[in-house]
Amino acid sequence: MKIAELSKLTQVTSKTIRYYEEIGLLPEPARAANGYRVYQQEDVERLSFIRRCRDLQIPLEEIKKVLGCDHGNACEGHNNHVDDLIAAQLERVKKAKIELEALEQTLTGLLDGCDDKNSSQCNILHNLRAH
Amino acid sequence: MKIAELSKLTQVTSKTIRYYEEIGLLPEPARAANGYRVYQQEDVERLSFIRRCRDLQIPLEEIKKVLGCDHGNACEGHNNHVDDLIAAQLERVKKAKIELEALEQTLTGLLDGCDDKNSSQCNILHNLRAH
DNA sequence: TATAAAGCTTCCAGTAACAGGAAGGTCAAC
DNA sequence: GTTGACCTTCCTGTTACTGGAAGCTTTATA
């Protein structure tokens, strides 16, 4: 199949597919006589997996490790554990959530008249607001 | 004062200070005979404000608007409302939190044996895990 | 006084994960 | 035969910086 079909099947744009190839996340596909990329069924599976990971906001580097494409490894095997991948991502997400929680509180506090006048954050923002 | 002192007072690196100048967030400072940048007290206040906004993860473009440095405006006035700035950021943060919440649930579900076998996400990940 | 270290300058490259667009070749349909 | 869709490569831009090179000046030390 050509790149447009792979794109449709995986919901990943042609642009992104070429990008993944460039960074070594997808193997270089065969080429037709006219130079067009030719993909196989296994490419659909591999790219679908990548797509799902990206939906989970797992960084490309992490996905690369699990797919075994790093360190000159020619992207053949699946040696690492998907569970670890997911667990690591869950940790990142939890951490990010905690940070956003704190941010939300600070912002809400600033909007609610900034009761905590001891906060330097508050003071500076208000000084400049009064300007 | 020289750039290192401004840096210490505001907790913003010299590198970042020059960057802010480059993108027009800070006005071009006076120069000493040797070419060194020379800053005033008002630069401390302006940069502190920027620093506080960045702590709140407000994008530089938003800060720029509030400080009135856009559209060739020479960075003199503070015309817009800090409240709006904060409210807009609060909205962004809330939205991001909701997304992370959903992500966390999905990831947790995947770790907990992926009960929802109907999810294509689950299936694909598990197929590849079994591989 | 010599020299080394610290601090300043400018400019260039890299980060994450693509998207947009230019310039040009190819293929199918009308 | 020509329009339009699809393919190719290459280059730029995005956000908010950080790191580093090359080359000044200034300050501290031996």
Coordinates of C-alpha atoms (C1' of nucleotides) in Angstrom, one line a residue:
Chain A
M1 CA 0.0 0.0 0.0
K2 CA 1.0 3.6 -0.5
I3 CA 1.5 6.2 2.2
A4 CA -2.0 7.6 1.9
E5 CA -3.6 4.3 2.7
L6 CA -1.3 3.6 5.6
S7 CA -2.2 7.1 6.8
K8 CA -5.9 6.4 6.6
L9 CA -5.7 3.0 8.3
T10 CA -3.6 4.4 11.2
Q11 CA -5.0 8.0 11.4
V12 CA -1.4 9.3 11.2
T13 CA -0.7 11.9 8.5
S14 CA 1.7 11.2 5.7
K15 CA 3.8 14.1 7.0
T16 CA 4.2 12.4 10.3
I17 CA 4.8 9.0 8.8
R18 CA 7.8 10.4 6.9
Y19 CA 8.9 12.1 10.0
Y20 CA 8.8 8.9 12.0
E21 CA 10.9 7.2 9.3
E22 CA 13.4 10.1 9.4
I23 CA 14.0 9.7 13.1
G24 CA 14.2 5.9 12.9
L25 CA 10.9 5.1 14.5
L26 CA 9.6 3.4 11.4
P27 CA 12.0 1.3 9.2
E28 CA 12.7 2.5 5.7
P29 CA 10.0 1.0 3.5
A30 CA 10.5 -0.6 0.1
R31 CA 10.1 1.7 -2.9
A32 CA 8.0 1.2 -6.1
A33 CA 9.7 1.9 -9.4
N34 CA 8.4 5.4 -9.3
G35 CA 10.0 6.1 -6.0
Y36 CA 6.8 5.9 -4.0
R37 CA 7.0 4.3 -0.5
V38 CA 5.4 0.8 -0.3
Y39 CA 4.1 -0.4 3.0
Q40 CA 3.1 -3.8 4.4
Q41 CA 0.5 -5.0 6.9
E42 CA 3.2 -5.1 9.7
D43 CA 3.7 -1.4 9.2
V44 CA 0.1 -0.8 9.9
E45 CA 0.4 -2.7 13.2
R46 CA 3.6 -1.0 14.2
L47 CA 2.3 2.5 13.4
S48 CA -1.0 1.8 15.1
F49 CA 0.9 0.9 18.3
I50 CA 2.9 4.2 18.0
R51 CA -0.3 6.1 17.4
R52 CA -1.9 4.6 20.6
C53 CA 1.2 5.5 22.6
R54 CA 1.1 9.0 21.3
D55 CA -2.6 9.3 22.3
L56 CA -1.3 8.5 25.8
Q57 CA 1.3 11.2 25.3
I58 CA 4.1 8.8 25.7
P59 CA 7.3 10.5 24.3
L60 CA 8.7 9.2 21.0
E61 CA 12.0 8.4 22.7
E62 CA 10.2 6.0 25.1
I63 CA 8.3 4.4 22.3
K64 CA 11.6 4.0 20.4
K65 CA 13.1 2.2 23.3
V66 CA 10.3 -0.3 23.6
L67 CA 10.3 -0.9 19.9
G68 CA 14.0 -1.5 20.1
C69 CA 15.0 0.9 17.4
D70 CA 17.7 2.7 19.4
H71 CA 21.5 2.2 19.4
G72 CA 21.7 1.1 15.8
N73 CA 19.4 -1.8 16.5
A74 CA 17.6 -2.3 13.3
C75 CA 14.1 -2.1 14.6
E76 CA 13.2 -5.8 14.5
G77 CA 12.2 -7.0 18.0
H78 CA 9.9 -6.0 20.8
N79 CA 12.2 -6.7 23.8
N80 CA 11.0 -4.4 26.5
H81 CA 7.8 -4.3 28.4
V82 CA 4.8 -2.4 27.5
D83 CA 3.6 -2.5 31.1
D84 CA 6.7 -0.5 32.1
L85 CA 6.1 2.0 29.3
I86 CA 2.6 2.6 30.6
A87 CA 3.6 2.7 34.2
A88 CA 6.3 5.3 33.5
Q89 CA 3.8 7.4 31.6
L90 CA 1.3 7.1 34.4
E91 CA 3.9 8.4 36.8
R92 CA 4.6 11.4 34.5
V93 CA 0.9 12.1 34.2
K94 CA 0.3 12.0 37.9
K95 CA 3.2 14.3 38.5
A96 CA 1.9 16.8 35.9
K97 CA -1.5 16.6 37.5
I98 CA -0.1 17.6 40.9
E99 CA 1.7 20.5 39.3
L100 CA -1.4 21.7 37.6
E101 CA -3.4 21.4 40.8
A102 CA -1.0 23.7 42.5
L103 CA -1.1 26.1 39.6
E104 CA -4.8 26.2 39.6
Q105 CA -4.9 27.0 43.3
T106 CA -2.5 29.8 42.9
L107 CA -4.4 31.3 39.9
T108 CA -7.7 31.0 41.7
G109 CA -6.2 32.7 44.7
L110 CA -5.0 35.6 42.6
L111 CA -8.4 36.0 41.0
D112 CA -10.2 35.8 44.4
G113 CA -8.6 39.1 45.5
C114 CA -5.4 37.6 46.5
D115 CA -6.1 37.0 50.2
D116 CA -2.6 35.7 50.9
K117 CA -0.8 39.0 50.9
N118 CA 2.4 37.4 52.1
S119 CA 2.9 35.6 48.8
S120 CA 5.6 37.5 46.8
Q121 CA 3.8 36.3 43.7
C122 CA 0.7 38.0 44.8
N123 CA 2.4 41.2 45.7
I124 CA 4.3 41.6 42.5
L125 CA 1.3 40.9 40.3
H126 CA -0.8 43.3 42.3
N127 CA 1.8 46.0 42.3
L128 CA 1.9 45.9 38.6
R129 CA -1.9 45.7 38.3
A130 CA -2.2 48.9 40.3
H131 CA 0.4 50.6 38.1
Chain B
M1 CA 23.5 47.4 37.3
K2 CA 24.9 44.8 35.0
I3 CA 23.1 41.7 33.7
A4 CA 24.4 39.4 36.4
E5 CA 22.8 41.6 39.1
L6 CA 19.5 41.8 37.3
S7 CA 19.7 38.0 37.0
K8 CA 20.3 37.5 40.7
L9 CA 17.5 39.9 41.7
T10 CA 14.9 38.4 39.5
Q11 CA 16.0 34.7 39.4
V12 CA 16.1 34.9 35.6
T13 CA 19.3 33.7 33.9
S14 CA 21.4 36.2 31.8
K15 CA 20.8 34.0 28.8
T16 CA 17.0 34.3 29.2
I17 CA 17.3 38.0 29.8
R18 CA 19.0 38.5 26.5
Y19 CA 16.5 36.3 24.9
Y20 CA 13.6 38.4 26.3
E21 CA 15.3 41.4 24.9
E22 CA 15.7 39.8 21.5
I23 CA 12.0 39.0 21.2
G24 CA 11.0 42.4 22.4
L25 CA 9.7 41.5 25.8
L26 CA 12.3 43.6 27.5
P27 CA 13.3 47.0 26.0
E28 CA 16.9 47.4 24.8
P29 CA 18.9 48.7 27.8
A30 CA 21.5 51.4 27.8
R31 CA 25.1 50.3 27.2
A32 CA 28.2 51.1 29.2
A33 CA 31.4 52.3 27.3
N34 CA 32.6 48.7 27.1
G35 CA 29.3 47.5 25.5
Y36 CA 27.9 45.9 28.6
R37 CA 24.2 46.2 29.2
V38 CA 23.1 48.6 32.0
Y39 CA 19.8 48.1 33.7
Q40 CA 17.6 50.2 36.0
Q41 CA 15.3 49.5 38.9
E42 CA 12.3 49.5 36.6
D43 CA 13.8 46.6 34.6
V44 CA 13.9 44.6 37.9
E45 CA 10.2 45.2 38.3
R46 CA 9.2 44.4 34.8
L47 CA 11.3 41.3 34.7
S48 CA 10.0 40.2 38.1
F49 CA 6.5 40.5 36.7
I50 CA 7.4 38.4 33.7
R51 CA 9.1 35.8 36.0
R52 CA 5.9 35.5 38.1
C53 CA 3.8 35.0 35.0
R54 CA 6.1 32.3 33.7
D55 CA 5.9 30.6 37.1
L56 CA 2.2 30.4 36.4
Q57 CA 3.1 29.0 32.9
I58 CA 1.5 32.0 31.1
P59 CA 2.9 32.0 27.5
L60 CA 5.3 34.8 26.6
E61 CA 2.9 36.1 23.9
E62 CA 0.2 36.6 26.5
I63 CA 2.6 38.5 28.8
K64 CA 3.7 40.5 25.8
K65 CA 0.2 41.6 25.1
V66 CA -0.4 42.7 28.7
L67 CA 2.9 44.6 28.8
G68 CA 1.9 46.3 25.5
C69 CA 5.0 45.4 23.6
D70 CA 3.4 44.1 20.5
H71 CA 2.6 45.7 17.2
G72 CA 5.5 48.0 17.3
N73 CA 4.3 49.5 20.5
A74 CA 7.5 50.6 22.3
C75 CA 6.8 48.8 25.5
E76 CA 5.8 51.7 27.5
G77 CA 2.3 51.2 29.0
H78 CA 0.4 48.6 30.9
N79 CA -3.0 48.9 29.1
N80 CA -4.5 45.5 29.5
H81 CA -5.8 43.7 32.5
V82 CA -3.8 41.3 34.6
D83 CA -7.1 39.8 35.8
D84 CA -7.9 38.7 32.2
L85 CA -4.4 37.3 31.9
I86 CA -4.8 35.2 35.0
A87 CA -8.4 34.1 34.1
A88 CA -7.3 33.0 30.7
Q89 CA -4.4 31.0 32.1
L90 CA -6.8 29.5 34.7
E91 CA -8.9 28.3 31.9
R92 CA -6.0 26.7 30.1
V93 CA -4.9 25.0 33.3
K94 CA -8.4 23.6 34.0
K95 CA -8.6 22.2 30.5
A96 CA -5.2 20.6 30.8
K97 CA -6.2 19.1 34.1
I98 CA -9.3 17.5 32.6
E99 CA -7.2 16.0 29.8
L100 CA -4.7 14.6 32.2
E101 CA -7.5 13.2 34.3
A102 CA -8.8 11.2 31.3
L103 CA -5.3 10.1 30.4
E104 CA -4.7 8.9 33.9
Q105 CA -7.8 6.8 33.8
T106 CA -6.9 5.2 30.5
L107 CA -3.4 4.4 31.7
T108 CA -4.6 3.0 35.0
G109 CA -7.1 0.9 33.1
L110 CA -4.4 -0.5 30.9
L111 CA -2.3 -1.4 33.9
D112 CA -5.2 -3.0 35.7
G113 CA -5.5 -5.8 33.1
C114 CA -7.5 -3.8 30.6
D115 CA -11.0 -4.7 31.5
D116 CA -12.6 -2.8 28.7
K117 CA -11.8 -5.2 25.9
N118 CA -13.9 -3.1 23.5
S119 CA -11.4 -0.3 23.5
S120 CA -9.3 -0.4 20.3
Q121 CA -6.6 1.2 22.3
C122 CA -6.5 -1.7 24.7
N123 CA -6.6 -4.3 22.0
I124 CA -3.8 -2.9 20.0
L125 CA -1.6 -2.4 23.1
H126 CA -2.3 -5.9 24.2
N127 CA -1.7 -7.5 20.9
L128 CA 1.7 -5.9 20.8
R129 CA 2.4 -6.8 24.4
A130 CA 1.6 -10.5 23.6
H131 CA 3.9 -10.4 20.6
Chain C
dT1 C1' 53.5 42.2 36.6
dA2 C1' 51.9 38.3 34.5
dT3 C1' 48.2 35.4 34.2
dA4 C1' 44.2 33.1 35.3
dA5 C1' 39.4 33.3 36.2
dA6 C1' 35.1 35.5 35.9
dG7 C1' 31.9 38.0 33.4
dC8 C1' 30.5 40.3 29.2
dT9 C1' 29.5 40.3 24.1
dT10 C1' 27.6 38.0 19.6
dC11 C1' 26.2 34.2 16.9
dC12 C1' 24.9 29.4 15.9
dA13 C1' 22.9 24.9 17.0
dG14 C1' 19.7 21.9 19.5
dT15 C1' 15.5 20.7 22.0
dA16 C1' 9.9 17.8 20.9
dA17 C1' 7.0 16.6 17.5
dC18 C1' 5.5 17.7 14.1
dA19 C1' 2.9 21.3 10.3
dG20 C1' 3.1 24.3 6.3
dG21 C1' 4.7 25.2 2.0
dA22 C1' 7.6 25.3 -2.3
dA23 C1' 9.2 22.9 -6.4
dG24 C1' 8.7 19.2 -9.1
dG25 C1' 7.6 14.2 -10.7
dT26 C1' 3.6 10.7 -11.5
dC27 C1' -0.7 8.8 -12.4
dA28 C1' -5.7 8.3 -13.5
dA29 C1' -9.7 10.4 -15.5
dC30 C1' -12.2 13.1 -18.7
Chain D
dG1 C1' -3.9 17.1 -23.3
dT2 C1' -4.8 18.9 -19.3
dT3 C1' -6.6 19.0 -14.8
dG4 C1' -6.3 17.4 -10.2
dA5 C1' -4.8 14.3 -6.8
dC6 C1' -1.0 12.1 -4.9
dC7 C1' 3.9 11.4 -4.4
dT8 C1' 8.8 13.1 -3.7
dT9 C1' 12.6 16.1 -1.2
dC10 C1' 13.9 20.1 1.1
dC11 C1' 13.4 24.2 4.0
dT12 C1' 11.2 26.9 7.6
dG13 C1' 8.5 27.8 11.8
dT14 C1' 6.6 26.6 16.2
dT15 C1' 7.8 27.5 22.3
dA16 C1' 11.0 29.1 25.5
dC17 C1' 14.7 28.7 26.2
dT18 C1' 19.9 26.2 27.0
dG19 C1' 24.6 25.1 25.7
dG20 C1' 28.6 26.3 23.5
dA21 C1' 32.2 28.7 20.6
dA22 C1' 35.1 32.7 19.9
dG23 C1' 36.6 36.7 21.5
dC24 C1' 36.4 40.9 24.4
dT25 C1' 37.1 43.3 29.4
dT26 C1' 37.7 43.4 34.2
dT27 C1' 39.1 41.6 38.5
dA28 C1' 41.7 38.7 41.6
dT29 C1' 45.6 36.2 42.6
dA30 C1' 50.7 34.5 42.6

